[in-house]
Short mmCIF file of C-alpha atoms in Angstrom, two decimals:
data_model
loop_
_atom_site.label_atom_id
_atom_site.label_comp_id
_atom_site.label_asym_id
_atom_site.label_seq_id
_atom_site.Cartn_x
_atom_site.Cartn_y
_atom_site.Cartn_z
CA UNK A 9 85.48 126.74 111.87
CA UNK A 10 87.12 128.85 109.03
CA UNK A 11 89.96 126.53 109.20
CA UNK A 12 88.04 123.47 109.16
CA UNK A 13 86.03 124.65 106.35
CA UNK A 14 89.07 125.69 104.18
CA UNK A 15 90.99 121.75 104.83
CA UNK A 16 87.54 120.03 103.62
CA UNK A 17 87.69 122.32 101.29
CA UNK A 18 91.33 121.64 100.01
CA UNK A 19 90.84 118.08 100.54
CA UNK A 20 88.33 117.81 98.11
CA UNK A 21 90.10 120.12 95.36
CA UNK A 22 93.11 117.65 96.36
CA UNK A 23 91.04 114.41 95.20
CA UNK A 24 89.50 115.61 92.71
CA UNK A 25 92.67 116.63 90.89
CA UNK A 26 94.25 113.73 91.40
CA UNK A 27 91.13 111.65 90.11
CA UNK A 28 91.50 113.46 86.84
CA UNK A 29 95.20 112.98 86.77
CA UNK A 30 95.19 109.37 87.22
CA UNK A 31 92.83 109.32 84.60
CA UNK A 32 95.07 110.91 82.03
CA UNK A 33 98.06 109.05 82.77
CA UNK A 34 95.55 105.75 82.00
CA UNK A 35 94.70 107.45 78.94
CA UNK A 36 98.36 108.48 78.08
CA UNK A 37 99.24 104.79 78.54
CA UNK A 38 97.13 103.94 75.96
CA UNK A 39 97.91 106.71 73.86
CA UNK A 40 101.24 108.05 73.75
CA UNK A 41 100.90 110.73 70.77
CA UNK A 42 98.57 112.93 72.75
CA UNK A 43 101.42 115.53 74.28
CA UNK A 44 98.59 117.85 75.67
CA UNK A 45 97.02 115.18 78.26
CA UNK A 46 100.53 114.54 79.62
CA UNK A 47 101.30 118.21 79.75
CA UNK A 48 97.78 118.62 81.62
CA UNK A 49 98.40 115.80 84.00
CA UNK A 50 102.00 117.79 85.11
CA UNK A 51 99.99 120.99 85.65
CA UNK A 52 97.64 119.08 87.74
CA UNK A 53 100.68 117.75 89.94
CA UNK A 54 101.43 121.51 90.17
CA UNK A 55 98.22 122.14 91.49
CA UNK A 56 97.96 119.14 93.64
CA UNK A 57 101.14 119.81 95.03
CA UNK A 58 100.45 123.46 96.02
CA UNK A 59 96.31 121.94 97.20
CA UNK A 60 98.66 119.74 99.39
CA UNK A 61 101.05 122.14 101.59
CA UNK A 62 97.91 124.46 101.62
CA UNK A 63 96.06 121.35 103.51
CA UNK A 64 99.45 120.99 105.58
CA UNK A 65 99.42 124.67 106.87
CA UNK A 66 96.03 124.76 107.51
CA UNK A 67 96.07 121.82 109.99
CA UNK A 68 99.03 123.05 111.54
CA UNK A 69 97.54 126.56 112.08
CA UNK A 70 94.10 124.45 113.05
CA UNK A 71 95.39 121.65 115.48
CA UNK A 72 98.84 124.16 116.86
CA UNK A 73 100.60 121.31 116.27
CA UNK A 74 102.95 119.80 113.46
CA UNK A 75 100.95 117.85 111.12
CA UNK A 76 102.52 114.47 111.92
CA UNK A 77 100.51 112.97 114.86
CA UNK A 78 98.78 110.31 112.92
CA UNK A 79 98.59 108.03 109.78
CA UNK A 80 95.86 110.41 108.22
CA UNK A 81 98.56 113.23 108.52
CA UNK A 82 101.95 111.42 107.87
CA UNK A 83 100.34 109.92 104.54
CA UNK A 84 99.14 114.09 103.42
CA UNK A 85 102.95 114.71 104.31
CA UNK A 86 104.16 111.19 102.43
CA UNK A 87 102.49 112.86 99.54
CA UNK A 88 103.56 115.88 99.76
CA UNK A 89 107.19 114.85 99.70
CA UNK A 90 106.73 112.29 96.78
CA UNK A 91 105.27 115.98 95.20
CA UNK A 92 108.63 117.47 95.89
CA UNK A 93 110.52 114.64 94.22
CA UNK A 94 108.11 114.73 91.12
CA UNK A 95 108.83 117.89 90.34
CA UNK A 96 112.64 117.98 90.31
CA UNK A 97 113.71 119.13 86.98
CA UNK A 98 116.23 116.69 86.81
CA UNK A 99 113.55 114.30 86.86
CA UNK A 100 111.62 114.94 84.45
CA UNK A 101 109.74 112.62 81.31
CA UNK A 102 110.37 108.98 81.70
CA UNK A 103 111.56 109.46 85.44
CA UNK A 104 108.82 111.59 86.70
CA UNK A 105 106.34 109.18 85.09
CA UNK A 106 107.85 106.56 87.11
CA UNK A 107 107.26 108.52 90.20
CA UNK A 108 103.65 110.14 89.46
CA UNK A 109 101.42 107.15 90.68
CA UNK A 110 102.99 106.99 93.74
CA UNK A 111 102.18 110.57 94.08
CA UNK A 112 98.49 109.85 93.02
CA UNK A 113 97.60 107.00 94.68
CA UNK A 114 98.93 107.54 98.15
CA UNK A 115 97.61 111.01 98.12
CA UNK A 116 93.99 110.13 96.91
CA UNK A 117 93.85 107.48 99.20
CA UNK A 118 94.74 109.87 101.92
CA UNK A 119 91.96 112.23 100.63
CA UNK A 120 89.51 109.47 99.79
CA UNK A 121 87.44 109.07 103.15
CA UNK A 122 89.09 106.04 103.56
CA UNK A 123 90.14 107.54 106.88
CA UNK A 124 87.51 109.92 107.65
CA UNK A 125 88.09 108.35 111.05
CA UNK A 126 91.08 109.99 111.99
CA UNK A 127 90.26 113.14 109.63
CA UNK A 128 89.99 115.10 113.10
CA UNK A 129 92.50 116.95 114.32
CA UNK A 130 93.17 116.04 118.09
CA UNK A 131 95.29 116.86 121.14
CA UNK A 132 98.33 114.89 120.73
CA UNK A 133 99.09 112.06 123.23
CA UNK A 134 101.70 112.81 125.53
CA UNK A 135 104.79 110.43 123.79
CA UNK A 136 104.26 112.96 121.09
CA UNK A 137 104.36 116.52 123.12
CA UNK A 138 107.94 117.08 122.45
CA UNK A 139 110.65 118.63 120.52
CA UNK A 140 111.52 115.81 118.58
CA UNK A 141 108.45 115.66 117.06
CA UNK A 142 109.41 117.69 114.09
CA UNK A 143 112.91 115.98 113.18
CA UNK A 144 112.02 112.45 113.84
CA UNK A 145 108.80 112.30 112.07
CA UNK A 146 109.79 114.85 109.22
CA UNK A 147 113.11 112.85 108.17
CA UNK A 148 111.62 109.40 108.48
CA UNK A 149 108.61 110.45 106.31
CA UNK A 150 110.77 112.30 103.78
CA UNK A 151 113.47 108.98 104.20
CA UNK A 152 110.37 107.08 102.81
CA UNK A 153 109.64 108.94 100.06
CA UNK A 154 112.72 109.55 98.75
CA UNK A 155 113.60 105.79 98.99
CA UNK A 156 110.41 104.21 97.52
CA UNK A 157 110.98 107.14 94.55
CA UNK A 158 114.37 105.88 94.17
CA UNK A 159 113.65 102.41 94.97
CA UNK A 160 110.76 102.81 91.92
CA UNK A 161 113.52 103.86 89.59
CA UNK A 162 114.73 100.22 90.55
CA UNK A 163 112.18 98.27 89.54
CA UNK A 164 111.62 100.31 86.94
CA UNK A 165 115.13 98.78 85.67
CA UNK A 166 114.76 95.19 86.15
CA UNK A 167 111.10 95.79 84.36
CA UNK A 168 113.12 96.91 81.35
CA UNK A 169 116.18 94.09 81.81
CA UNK A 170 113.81 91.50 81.94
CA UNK A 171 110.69 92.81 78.78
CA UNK A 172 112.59 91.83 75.55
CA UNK A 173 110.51 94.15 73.88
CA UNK A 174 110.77 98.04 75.60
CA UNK A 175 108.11 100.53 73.79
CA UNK A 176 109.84 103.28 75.38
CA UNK A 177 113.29 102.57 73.80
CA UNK A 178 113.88 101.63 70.21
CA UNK A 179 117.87 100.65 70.41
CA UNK A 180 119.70 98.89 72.41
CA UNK A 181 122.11 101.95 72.99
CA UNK A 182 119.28 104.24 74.05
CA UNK A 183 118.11 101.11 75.83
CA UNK A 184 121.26 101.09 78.18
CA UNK A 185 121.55 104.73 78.24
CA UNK A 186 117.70 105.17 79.97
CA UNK A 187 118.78 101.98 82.57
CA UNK A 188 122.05 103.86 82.89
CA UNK A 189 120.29 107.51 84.13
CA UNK A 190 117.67 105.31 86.13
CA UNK A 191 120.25 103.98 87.97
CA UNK A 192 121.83 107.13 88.31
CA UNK A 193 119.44 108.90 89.90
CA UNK A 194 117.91 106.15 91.79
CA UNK A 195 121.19 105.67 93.71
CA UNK A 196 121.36 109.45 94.76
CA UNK A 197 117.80 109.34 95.70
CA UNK A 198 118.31 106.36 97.68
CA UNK A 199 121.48 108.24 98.91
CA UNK A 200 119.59 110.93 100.26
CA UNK A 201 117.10 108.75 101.84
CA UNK A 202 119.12 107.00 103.38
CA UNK A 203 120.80 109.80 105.33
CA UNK A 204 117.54 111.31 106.38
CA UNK A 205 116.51 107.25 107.54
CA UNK A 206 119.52 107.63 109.73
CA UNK A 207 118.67 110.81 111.56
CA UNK A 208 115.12 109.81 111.95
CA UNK A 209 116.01 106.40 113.62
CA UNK A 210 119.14 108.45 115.57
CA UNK A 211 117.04 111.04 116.96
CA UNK A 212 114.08 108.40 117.22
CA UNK A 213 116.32 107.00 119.81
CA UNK A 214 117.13 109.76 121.90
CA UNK A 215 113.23 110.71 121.86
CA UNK A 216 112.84 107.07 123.18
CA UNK A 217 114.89 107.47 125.88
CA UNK A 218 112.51 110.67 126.97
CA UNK A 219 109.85 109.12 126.54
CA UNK A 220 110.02 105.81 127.58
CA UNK A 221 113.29 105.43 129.22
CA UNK A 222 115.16 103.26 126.73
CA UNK A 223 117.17 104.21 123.37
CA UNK A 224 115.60 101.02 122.24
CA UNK A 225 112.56 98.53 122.71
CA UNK A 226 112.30 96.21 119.58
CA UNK A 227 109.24 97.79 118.96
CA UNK A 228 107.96 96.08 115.67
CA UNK A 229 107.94 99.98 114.19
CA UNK A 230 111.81 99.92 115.56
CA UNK A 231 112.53 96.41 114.32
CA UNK A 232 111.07 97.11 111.01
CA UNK A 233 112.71 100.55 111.00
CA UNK A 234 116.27 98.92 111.33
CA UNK A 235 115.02 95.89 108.58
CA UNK A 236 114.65 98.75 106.13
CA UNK A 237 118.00 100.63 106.99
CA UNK A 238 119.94 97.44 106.55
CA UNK A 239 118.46 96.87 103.58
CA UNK A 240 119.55 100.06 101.55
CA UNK A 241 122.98 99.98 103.74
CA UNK A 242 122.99 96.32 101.70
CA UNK A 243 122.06 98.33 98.83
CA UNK A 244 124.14 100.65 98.95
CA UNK A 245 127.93 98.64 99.68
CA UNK A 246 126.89 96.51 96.00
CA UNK A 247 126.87 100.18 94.71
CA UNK A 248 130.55 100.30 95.55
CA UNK A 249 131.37 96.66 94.08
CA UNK A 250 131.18 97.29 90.04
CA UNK A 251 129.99 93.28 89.93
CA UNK A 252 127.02 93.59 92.39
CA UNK A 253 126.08 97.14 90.80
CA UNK A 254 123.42 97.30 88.34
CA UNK A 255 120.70 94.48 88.27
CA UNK A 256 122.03 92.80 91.46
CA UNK A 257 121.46 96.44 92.95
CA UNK A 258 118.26 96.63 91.98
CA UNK A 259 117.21 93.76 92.98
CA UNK A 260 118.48 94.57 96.67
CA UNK A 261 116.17 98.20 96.20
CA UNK A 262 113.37 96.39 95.10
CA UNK A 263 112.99 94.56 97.60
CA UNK A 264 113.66 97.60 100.00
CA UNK A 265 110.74 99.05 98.65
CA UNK A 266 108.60 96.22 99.73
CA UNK A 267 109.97 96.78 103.28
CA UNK A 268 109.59 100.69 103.75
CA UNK A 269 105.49 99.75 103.02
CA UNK A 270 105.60 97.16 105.42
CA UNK A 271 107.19 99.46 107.94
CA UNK A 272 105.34 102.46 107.25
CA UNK A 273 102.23 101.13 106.34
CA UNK A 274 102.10 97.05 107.46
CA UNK A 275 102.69 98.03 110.81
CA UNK A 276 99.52 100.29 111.46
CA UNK A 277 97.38 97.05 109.84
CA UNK A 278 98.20 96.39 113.26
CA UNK A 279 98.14 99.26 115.35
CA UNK A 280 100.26 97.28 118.29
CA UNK A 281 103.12 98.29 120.03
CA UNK A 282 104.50 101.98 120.96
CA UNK A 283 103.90 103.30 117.82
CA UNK A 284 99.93 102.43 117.80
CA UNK A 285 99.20 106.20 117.65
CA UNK A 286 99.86 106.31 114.13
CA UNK A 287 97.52 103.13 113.66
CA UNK A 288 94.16 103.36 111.45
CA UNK A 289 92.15 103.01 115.02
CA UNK A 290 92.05 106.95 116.47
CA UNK A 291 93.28 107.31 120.19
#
């Protein structure tokens, strides 16, 4: 009961933080000069960050269970790692702005009732009583938000090739500089979510094969799974040709980004196939 009464709790301390922070960042779009709304929007990151792994614990200790048995919990944990990337120092201004809605959005969705549904903490269904649990779901969660972060930093590039006029840049050197450090950093970003797609979809496999008897089924979560893996392996061999890198690049990791939602997210519109569990429909 204490438990339960401390996650509503956090929940609500959770949404209501990021309410207000979504709110400044509107108002900082309109109005760049105010410093101390943007500075109050990172502190409330801060907070919802820390209002986030306190909701994580607490359903672990709750449910005695990893927090990853369903789409209520892997979007809590989505956010949490999109958190994590936010607050990297290296980062910070422009790039963390980038980042922040993604932050906001999925996380007060997650928190908005929107799924009071599956709010509950249940026993988990027997595909998920194992030992894989924790490394398959952890590294494909944290694969997704490290590649939509750094796929972000790609849009955010061909936003800025293709407006003639950028408010955020007054020369053209600066100009090429900021695309220069977005592309940067969303290539090591992607880098790093790429290796942690690859041991989720690795051991993914070899939990298959416990659990159903097969390293593979075509499962549309599978299918889409590999879609999304080819797609930043694409990605990342025009990194390596200094034609295809830049724009081209981006174009290939914007269109990634597209896919992860459709495999993460499309895919329990339709709560079919092995992976139903982690539908919107509670089993």
């Amino acid at each position: 009961m204490i438990f339960s009464t401390l996650e509503h709790i956090l929940t609500h301390i959770s949404f209501s933080v990021v309410s207000i922070v979504i709110s400044i960042h509107l108002i900082t779009l309109l109005v760049n000069e105010i410093v101390g709304l943007y500075d109050s929007s990172e502190k409330g990151m801060i907070i919802t960050f820390f209002c986030i792994t306190g909701l994580l614990v607490t359903r672990w200790i709750f449910s005695s269970h990893l927090p990853f048995s369903d789409l209520y919990e892997s979007l809590i944990f989505l956010s949490w790692g999109f958190s994590i990337f936010h607050m990297l120092p290296c980062l910070q201004n422009h790039l963390s702005t980038i980042i922040a809605p993604s932050v906001l959005f999925t996380q007060g969705f997650a928190t908005s009732g929107l799924l009071t549904k599956i709010h509950q903490s249940t026993i988990l269904v027997p595909a998920l009583q194992s030992h894989w649990l924790m490394m398959h779901v952890s590294m494909m969660i944290l694969s997704y938000a490290a590649l939509l972060c750094g796929s972000l930093l790609s849009v955010a590039i061909l936003v800025i090739t293709v407006r003639e006029v950028i408010q955020i840049v007054e020369t053209m050197f600066y100009k090429s500089q900021f695309i220069q450090q977005l592309d940067r950093w969303g290539y090591r970003i992607i880098s790093l979510g790429f290796i942690f797609l690859t041991i989720g979809i690795l051991s993914g496999a070899v939990w298959a094969n416990e659990a159903w008897g097969s390293y593979w089924n075509w499962d549309p979560k599978e299918t889409w799974a590999f879609i999304t893996w080819t797609i930043f392996a694409i990605y990342l061999h025009t990194r390596k040709k200094k034609k295809l890198e830049g724009v081209n690049s981006s174009m290939v990791a914007s269109m990634g980004f597209f896919i992860i939602w459709i495999c993460y997210f499309g895919i329990n519109l339709l709560g079919i196939g092995l992976h139903s569990y982690g539908s919107f429909i509670s089993n």
